[in-house]
Short mmCIF file of C-alpha atoms in Angstrom, two decimals:
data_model
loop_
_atom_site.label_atom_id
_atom_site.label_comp_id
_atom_site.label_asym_id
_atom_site.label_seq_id
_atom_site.Cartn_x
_atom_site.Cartn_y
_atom_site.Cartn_z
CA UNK A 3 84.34 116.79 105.74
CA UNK A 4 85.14 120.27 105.81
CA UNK A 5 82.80 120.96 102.31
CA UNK A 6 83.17 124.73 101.36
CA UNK A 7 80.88 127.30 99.39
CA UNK A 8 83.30 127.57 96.93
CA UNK A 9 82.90 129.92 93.26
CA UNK A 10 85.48 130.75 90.96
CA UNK A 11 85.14 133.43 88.28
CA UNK A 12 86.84 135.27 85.43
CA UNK A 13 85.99 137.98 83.35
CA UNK A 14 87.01 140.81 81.12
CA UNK A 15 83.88 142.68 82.12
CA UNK A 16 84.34 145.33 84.63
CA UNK A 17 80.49 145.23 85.48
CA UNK A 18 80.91 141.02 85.92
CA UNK A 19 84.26 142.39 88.18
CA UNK A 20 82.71 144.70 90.52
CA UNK A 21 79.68 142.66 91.26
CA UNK A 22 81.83 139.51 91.80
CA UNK A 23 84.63 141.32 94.52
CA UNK A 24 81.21 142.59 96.21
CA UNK A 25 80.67 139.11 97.19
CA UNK A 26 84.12 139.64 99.23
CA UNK A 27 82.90 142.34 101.18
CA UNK A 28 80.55 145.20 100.45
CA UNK A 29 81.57 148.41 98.91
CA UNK A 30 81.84 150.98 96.27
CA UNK A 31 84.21 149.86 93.36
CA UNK A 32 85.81 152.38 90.73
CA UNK A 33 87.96 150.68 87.70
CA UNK A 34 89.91 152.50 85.84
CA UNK A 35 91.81 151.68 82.82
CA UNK A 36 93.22 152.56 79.15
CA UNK A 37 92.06 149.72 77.15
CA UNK A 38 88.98 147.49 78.22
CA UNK A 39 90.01 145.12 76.14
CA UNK A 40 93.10 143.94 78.42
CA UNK A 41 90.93 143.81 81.34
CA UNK A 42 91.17 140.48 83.30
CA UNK A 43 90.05 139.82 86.76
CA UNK A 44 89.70 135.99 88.61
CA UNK A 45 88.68 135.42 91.75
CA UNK A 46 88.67 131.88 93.43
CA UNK A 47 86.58 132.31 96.77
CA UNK A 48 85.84 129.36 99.87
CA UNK A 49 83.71 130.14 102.38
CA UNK A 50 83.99 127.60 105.24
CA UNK A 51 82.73 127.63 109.11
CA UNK A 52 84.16 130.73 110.58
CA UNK A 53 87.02 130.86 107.97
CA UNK A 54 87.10 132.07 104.54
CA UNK A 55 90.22 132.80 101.60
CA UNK A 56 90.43 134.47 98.40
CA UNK A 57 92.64 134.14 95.03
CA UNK A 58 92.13 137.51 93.41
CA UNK A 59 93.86 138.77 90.44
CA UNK A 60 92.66 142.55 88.88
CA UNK A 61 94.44 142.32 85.81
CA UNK A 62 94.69 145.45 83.23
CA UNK A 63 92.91 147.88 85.64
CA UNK A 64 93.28 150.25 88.71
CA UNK A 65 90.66 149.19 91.08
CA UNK A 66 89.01 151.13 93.94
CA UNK A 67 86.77 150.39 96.43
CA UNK A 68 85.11 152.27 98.80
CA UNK A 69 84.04 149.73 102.68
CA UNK A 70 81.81 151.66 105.23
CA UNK A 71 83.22 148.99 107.69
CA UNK A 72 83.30 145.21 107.53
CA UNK A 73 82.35 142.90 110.06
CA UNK A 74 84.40 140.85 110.06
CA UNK A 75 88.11 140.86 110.02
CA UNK A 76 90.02 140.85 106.07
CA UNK A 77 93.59 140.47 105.96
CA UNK A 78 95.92 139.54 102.79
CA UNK A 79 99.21 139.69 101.26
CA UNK A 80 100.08 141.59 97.39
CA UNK A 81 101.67 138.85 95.65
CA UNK A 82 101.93 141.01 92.93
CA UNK A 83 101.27 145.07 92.03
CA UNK A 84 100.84 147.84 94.30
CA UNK A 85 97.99 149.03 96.47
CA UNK A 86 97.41 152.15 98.85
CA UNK A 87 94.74 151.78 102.16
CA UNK A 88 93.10 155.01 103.18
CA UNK A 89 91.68 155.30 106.38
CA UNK A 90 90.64 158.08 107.34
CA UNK A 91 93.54 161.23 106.39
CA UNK A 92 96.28 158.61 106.31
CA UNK A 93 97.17 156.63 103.40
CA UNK A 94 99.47 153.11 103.93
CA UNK A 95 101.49 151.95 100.71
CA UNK A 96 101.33 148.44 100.18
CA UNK A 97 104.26 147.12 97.96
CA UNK A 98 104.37 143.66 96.13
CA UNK A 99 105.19 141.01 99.03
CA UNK A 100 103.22 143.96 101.42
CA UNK A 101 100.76 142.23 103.98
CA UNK A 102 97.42 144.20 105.13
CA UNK A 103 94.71 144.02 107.44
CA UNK A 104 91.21 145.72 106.88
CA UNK A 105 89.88 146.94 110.12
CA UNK A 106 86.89 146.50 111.28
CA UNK A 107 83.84 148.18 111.61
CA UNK A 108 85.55 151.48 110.30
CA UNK A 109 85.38 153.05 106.78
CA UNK A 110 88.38 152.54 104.77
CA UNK A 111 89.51 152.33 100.76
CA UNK A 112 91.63 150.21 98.93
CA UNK A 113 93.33 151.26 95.96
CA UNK A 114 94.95 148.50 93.15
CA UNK A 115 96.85 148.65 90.16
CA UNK A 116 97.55 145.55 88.47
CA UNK A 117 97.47 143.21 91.31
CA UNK A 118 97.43 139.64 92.84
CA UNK A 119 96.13 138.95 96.61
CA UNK A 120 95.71 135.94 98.84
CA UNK A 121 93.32 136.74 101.49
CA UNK A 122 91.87 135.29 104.54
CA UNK A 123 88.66 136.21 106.46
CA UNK A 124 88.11 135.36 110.01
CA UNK A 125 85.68 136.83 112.82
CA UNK A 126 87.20 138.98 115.30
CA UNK A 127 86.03 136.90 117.67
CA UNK A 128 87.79 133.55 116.38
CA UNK A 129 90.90 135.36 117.00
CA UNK A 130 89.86 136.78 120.55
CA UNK A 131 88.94 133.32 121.69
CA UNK A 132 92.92 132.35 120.93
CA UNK A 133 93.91 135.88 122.10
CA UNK A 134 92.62 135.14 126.05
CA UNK A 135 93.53 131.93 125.92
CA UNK A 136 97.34 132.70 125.90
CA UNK A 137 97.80 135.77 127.19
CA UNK A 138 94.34 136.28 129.28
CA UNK A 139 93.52 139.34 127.70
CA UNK A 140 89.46 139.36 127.58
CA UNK A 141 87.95 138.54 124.16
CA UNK A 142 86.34 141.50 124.72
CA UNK A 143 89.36 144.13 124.28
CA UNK A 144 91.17 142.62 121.61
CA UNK A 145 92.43 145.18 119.21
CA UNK A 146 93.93 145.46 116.16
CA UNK A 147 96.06 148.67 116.27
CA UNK A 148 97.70 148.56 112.75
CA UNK A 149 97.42 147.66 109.28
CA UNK A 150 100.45 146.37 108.31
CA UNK A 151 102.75 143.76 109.93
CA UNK A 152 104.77 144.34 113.21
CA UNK A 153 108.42 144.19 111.27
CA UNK A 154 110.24 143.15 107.67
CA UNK A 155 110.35 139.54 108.99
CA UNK A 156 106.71 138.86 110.24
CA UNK A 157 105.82 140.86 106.98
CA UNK A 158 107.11 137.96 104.72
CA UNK A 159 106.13 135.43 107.95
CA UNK A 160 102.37 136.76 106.70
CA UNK A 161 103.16 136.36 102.64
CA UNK A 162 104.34 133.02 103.30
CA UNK A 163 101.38 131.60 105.50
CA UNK A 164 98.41 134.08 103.45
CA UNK A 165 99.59 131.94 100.60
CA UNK A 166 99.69 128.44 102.12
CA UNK A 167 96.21 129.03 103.78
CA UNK A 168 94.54 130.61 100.28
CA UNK A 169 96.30 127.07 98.22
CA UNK A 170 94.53 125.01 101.07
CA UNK A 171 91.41 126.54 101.13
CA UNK A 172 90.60 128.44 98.00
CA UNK A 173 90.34 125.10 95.51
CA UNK A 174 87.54 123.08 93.90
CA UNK A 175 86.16 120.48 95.61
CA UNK A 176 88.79 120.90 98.91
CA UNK A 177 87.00 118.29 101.00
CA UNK A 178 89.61 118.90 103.96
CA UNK A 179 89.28 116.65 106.91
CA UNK A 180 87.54 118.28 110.07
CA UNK A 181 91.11 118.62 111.82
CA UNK A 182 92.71 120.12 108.95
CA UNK A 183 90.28 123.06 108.79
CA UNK A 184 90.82 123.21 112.52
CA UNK A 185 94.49 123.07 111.91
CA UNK A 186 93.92 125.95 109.60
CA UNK A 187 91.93 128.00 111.68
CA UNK A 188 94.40 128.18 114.42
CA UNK A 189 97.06 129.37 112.28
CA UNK A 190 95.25 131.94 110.68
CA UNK A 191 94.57 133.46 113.75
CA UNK A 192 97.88 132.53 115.56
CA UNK A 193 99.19 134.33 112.83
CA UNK A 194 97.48 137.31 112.69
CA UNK A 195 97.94 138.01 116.42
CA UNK A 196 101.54 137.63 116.05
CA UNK A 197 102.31 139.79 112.57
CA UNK A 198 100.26 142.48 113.39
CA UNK A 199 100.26 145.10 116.11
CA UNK A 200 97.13 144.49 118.40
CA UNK A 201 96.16 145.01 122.32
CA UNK A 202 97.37 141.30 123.25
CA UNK A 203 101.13 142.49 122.30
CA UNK A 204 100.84 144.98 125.67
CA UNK A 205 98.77 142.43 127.92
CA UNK A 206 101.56 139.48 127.66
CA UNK A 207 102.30 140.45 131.32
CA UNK A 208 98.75 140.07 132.51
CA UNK A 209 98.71 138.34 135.96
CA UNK A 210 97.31 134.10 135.25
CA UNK A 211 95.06 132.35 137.44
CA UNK A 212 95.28 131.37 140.71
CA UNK A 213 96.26 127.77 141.51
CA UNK A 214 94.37 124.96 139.06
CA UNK A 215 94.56 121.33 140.85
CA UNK A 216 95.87 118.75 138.98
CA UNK A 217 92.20 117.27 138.52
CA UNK A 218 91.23 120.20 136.07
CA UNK A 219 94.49 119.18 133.89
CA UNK A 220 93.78 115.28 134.13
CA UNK A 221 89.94 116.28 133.26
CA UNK A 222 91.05 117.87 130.08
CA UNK A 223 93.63 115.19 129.16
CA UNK A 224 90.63 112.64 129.36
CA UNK A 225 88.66 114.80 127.06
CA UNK A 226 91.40 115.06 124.42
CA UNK A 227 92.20 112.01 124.25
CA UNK A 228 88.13 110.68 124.19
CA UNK A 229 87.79 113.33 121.44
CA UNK A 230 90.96 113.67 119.71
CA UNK A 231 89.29 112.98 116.33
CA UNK A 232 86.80 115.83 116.51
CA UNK A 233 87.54 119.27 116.16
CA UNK A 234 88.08 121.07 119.50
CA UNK A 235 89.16 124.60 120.81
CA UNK A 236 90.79 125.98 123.96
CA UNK A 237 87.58 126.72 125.04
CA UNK A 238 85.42 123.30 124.75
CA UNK A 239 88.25 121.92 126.41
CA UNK A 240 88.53 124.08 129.10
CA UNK A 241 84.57 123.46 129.20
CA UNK A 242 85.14 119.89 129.74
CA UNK A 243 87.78 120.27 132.29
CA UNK A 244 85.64 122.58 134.19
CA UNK A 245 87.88 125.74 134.51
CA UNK A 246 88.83 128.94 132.11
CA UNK A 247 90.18 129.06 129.25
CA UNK A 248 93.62 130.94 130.76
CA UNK A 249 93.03 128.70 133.81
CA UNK A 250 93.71 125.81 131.41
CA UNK A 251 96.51 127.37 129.08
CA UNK A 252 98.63 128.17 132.96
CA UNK A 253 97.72 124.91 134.08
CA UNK A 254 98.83 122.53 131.48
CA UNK A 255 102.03 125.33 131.21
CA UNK A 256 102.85 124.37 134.99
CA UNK A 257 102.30 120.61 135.04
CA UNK A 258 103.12 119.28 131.44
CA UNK A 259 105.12 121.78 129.87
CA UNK A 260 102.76 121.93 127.09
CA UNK A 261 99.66 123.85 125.57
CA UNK A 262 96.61 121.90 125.85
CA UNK A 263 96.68 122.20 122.02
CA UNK A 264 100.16 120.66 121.67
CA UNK A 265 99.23 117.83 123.85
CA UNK A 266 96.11 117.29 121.64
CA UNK A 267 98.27 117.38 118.45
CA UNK A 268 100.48 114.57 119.76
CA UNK A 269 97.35 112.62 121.07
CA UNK A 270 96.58 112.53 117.11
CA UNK A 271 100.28 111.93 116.02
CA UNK A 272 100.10 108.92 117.95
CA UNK A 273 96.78 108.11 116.38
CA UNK A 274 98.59 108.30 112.51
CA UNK A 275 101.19 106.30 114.11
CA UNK A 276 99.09 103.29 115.10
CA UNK A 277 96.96 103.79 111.43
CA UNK A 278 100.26 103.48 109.85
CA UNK A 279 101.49 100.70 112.22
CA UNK A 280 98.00 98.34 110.86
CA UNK A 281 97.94 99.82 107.46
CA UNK A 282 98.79 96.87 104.96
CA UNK A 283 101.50 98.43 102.21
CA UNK A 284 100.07 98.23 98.48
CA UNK A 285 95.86 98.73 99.78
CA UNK A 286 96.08 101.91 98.54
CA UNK A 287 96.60 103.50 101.99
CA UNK A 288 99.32 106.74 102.08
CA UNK A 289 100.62 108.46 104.48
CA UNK A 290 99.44 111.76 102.87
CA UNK A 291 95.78 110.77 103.69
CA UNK A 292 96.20 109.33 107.48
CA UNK A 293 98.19 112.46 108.42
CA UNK A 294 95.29 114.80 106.79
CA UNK A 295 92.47 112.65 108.68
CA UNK A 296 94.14 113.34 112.25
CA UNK A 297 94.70 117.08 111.25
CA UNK A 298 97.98 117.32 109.62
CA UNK A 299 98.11 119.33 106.66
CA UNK A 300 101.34 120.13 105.71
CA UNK A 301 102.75 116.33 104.52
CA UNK A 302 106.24 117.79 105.40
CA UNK A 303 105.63 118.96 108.95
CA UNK A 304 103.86 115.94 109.83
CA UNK A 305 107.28 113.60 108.48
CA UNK A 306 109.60 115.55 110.49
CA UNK A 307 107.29 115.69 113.70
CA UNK A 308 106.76 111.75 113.14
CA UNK A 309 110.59 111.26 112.68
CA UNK A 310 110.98 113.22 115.79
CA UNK A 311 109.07 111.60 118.39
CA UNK A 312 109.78 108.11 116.77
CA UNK A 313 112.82 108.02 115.56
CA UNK A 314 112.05 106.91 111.51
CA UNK A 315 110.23 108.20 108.84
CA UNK A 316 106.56 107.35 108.40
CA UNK A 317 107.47 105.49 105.18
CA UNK A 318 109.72 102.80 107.38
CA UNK A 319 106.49 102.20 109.48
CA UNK A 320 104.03 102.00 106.55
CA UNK A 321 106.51 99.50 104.94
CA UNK A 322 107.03 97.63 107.97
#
């Protein structure tokens, strides 16, 4: 199970306040505001492996806060209030509904006023790793060039998923499934590399790979479907298969029309299907719980990809 350091805490001390959002991310915080009294801040924080999120509310107070440069990369939506990002001599509004990203490893501030923010943390590198796997850009020179979304559609795209991934992640006693945090990892960073401006956008016309035989592609097919219940990457499988990462993404592209990724989530649809197929109906077996063990998280994706490929809902097989 994907067990998180989770903490939750709320105060109406702006001392308790500060100290607790410097668990976020280091930096120098400033609150400001006319009665102390109406002061409320909660934060809801879950750290897992190589992906973290973030329920804060600073209630009652303008908050500042001063980040010589994080290390890894911060990125959220304002689900309510107003903010401004300074970095350097230019200063970014952020509206309510405005998605950010804090970039990394350069000094920036954050102003608040009243607000509410989901927020995910990833390392850079997570993101590379998915970054030169489609578009064969090396990890190396990925770059975030912006801190706000690409356009007004990918800006509420980013709202959207920011507050899916914090409801997920940022809970009590989450106890995902392995392949749901996996699931969740990949759209955080799928999702970051498509809302907001960064070097991949400019190196989607990179040349691929030379030719990959067939035996690279049947390699990783073995592998995924050996493995299909344990979390796996573009890159372990392209380990397995014995070629790159791009080599693999071009490769699968040319002879099965498909990501490696995609094949590997229908390897585990047809998993739930044959756990619904045995399941007796009334042992206190739902389809909520097989679809979360093979990596499906969102109960109403999984019942229209289900219906797709096999014609019925879930339900109709669990009955039947």
């Amino acid at each position: 199970m994907g067990s998180p350091a989770f903490f939750e805490v709320r105060t109406h001390d702006r001392d308790v306040a500060a100290e607790s959002l410097n668990l976020l991310i280091e930096h120098r915080p400033r609150m400001r505001f006319a009665d102390p009294a109406a002061v409320d801040v909660s934060l809801r924080s879950a750290n897992y492996d190589r992906l973290g999120a973030d329920a804060v509310r600073i209630g009652g107070a303008q908050y500042s806060g001063a980040v010589d440069g994080a290390a890894f990369l911060l990125a959220g939506a304002v689900l309510q209030g107003n903010g401004v990002l300074h970095r350097g001599r230019e200063s970014i509004v952020l509206p309510r509904t405005g998605g950010f990203l804090y970039p990394t490893g350069v000094p920036f501030t954050a102003d608040w006023d009243d607000v509410t923010l989901a927020i995910v943390r990833m390392p850079i590198t997570e993101i590379a790793e998915l970054a030169e796997a489609t578009s064969g850009l090396p990890a190396a020179d990925l770059r975030f060039e912006s801190v706000t979304p690409v356009s007004e559609p990918m800006r509420r795209y980013w709202s959207a998923t920011a507050t899916h991934l914090v409801r997920q992640l940022a809970v009590p006693d989450a106890n995902l499934p392995p392949l749901v945090l996996e699931q969740l990892r990949q759209l955080a960073a799928a999702t970051l590399l498509t809302v907001f401006p960064n070097t991949m956008m400019t190196a989607a016309r990179l040349p691929g790979p030379g030719r990959v035989p067939p035996a690279a592609v049947r390699r990783a097919v073995a592998f995924m479907d050996a493995h299909a219940a344990e979390p796996l990457t573009a890159a372990t499988i392209a380990a397995a298969a014995g070629i790159g990462v791009r080599g693999l993404q071009v490769a699968f592209r040319r002879h099965l029309d498909q990501t490696p990724l995609e094949y590997l989530r229908r390897v585990r649809l047809e998993h739930a299907h044959r756990e619904l197929q045995v399941a007796e109906p009334g042992n206190g077996t739902t389809i909520k719980s097989i679809a979360r063990r093979w990596g499906f998280a969102n109960p109403g994706r999984f019942t229209a990809e289900y219906r797709t490929v096999y014609g019925h809902l879930p339900s109709r097989t669990l009955r039947t």
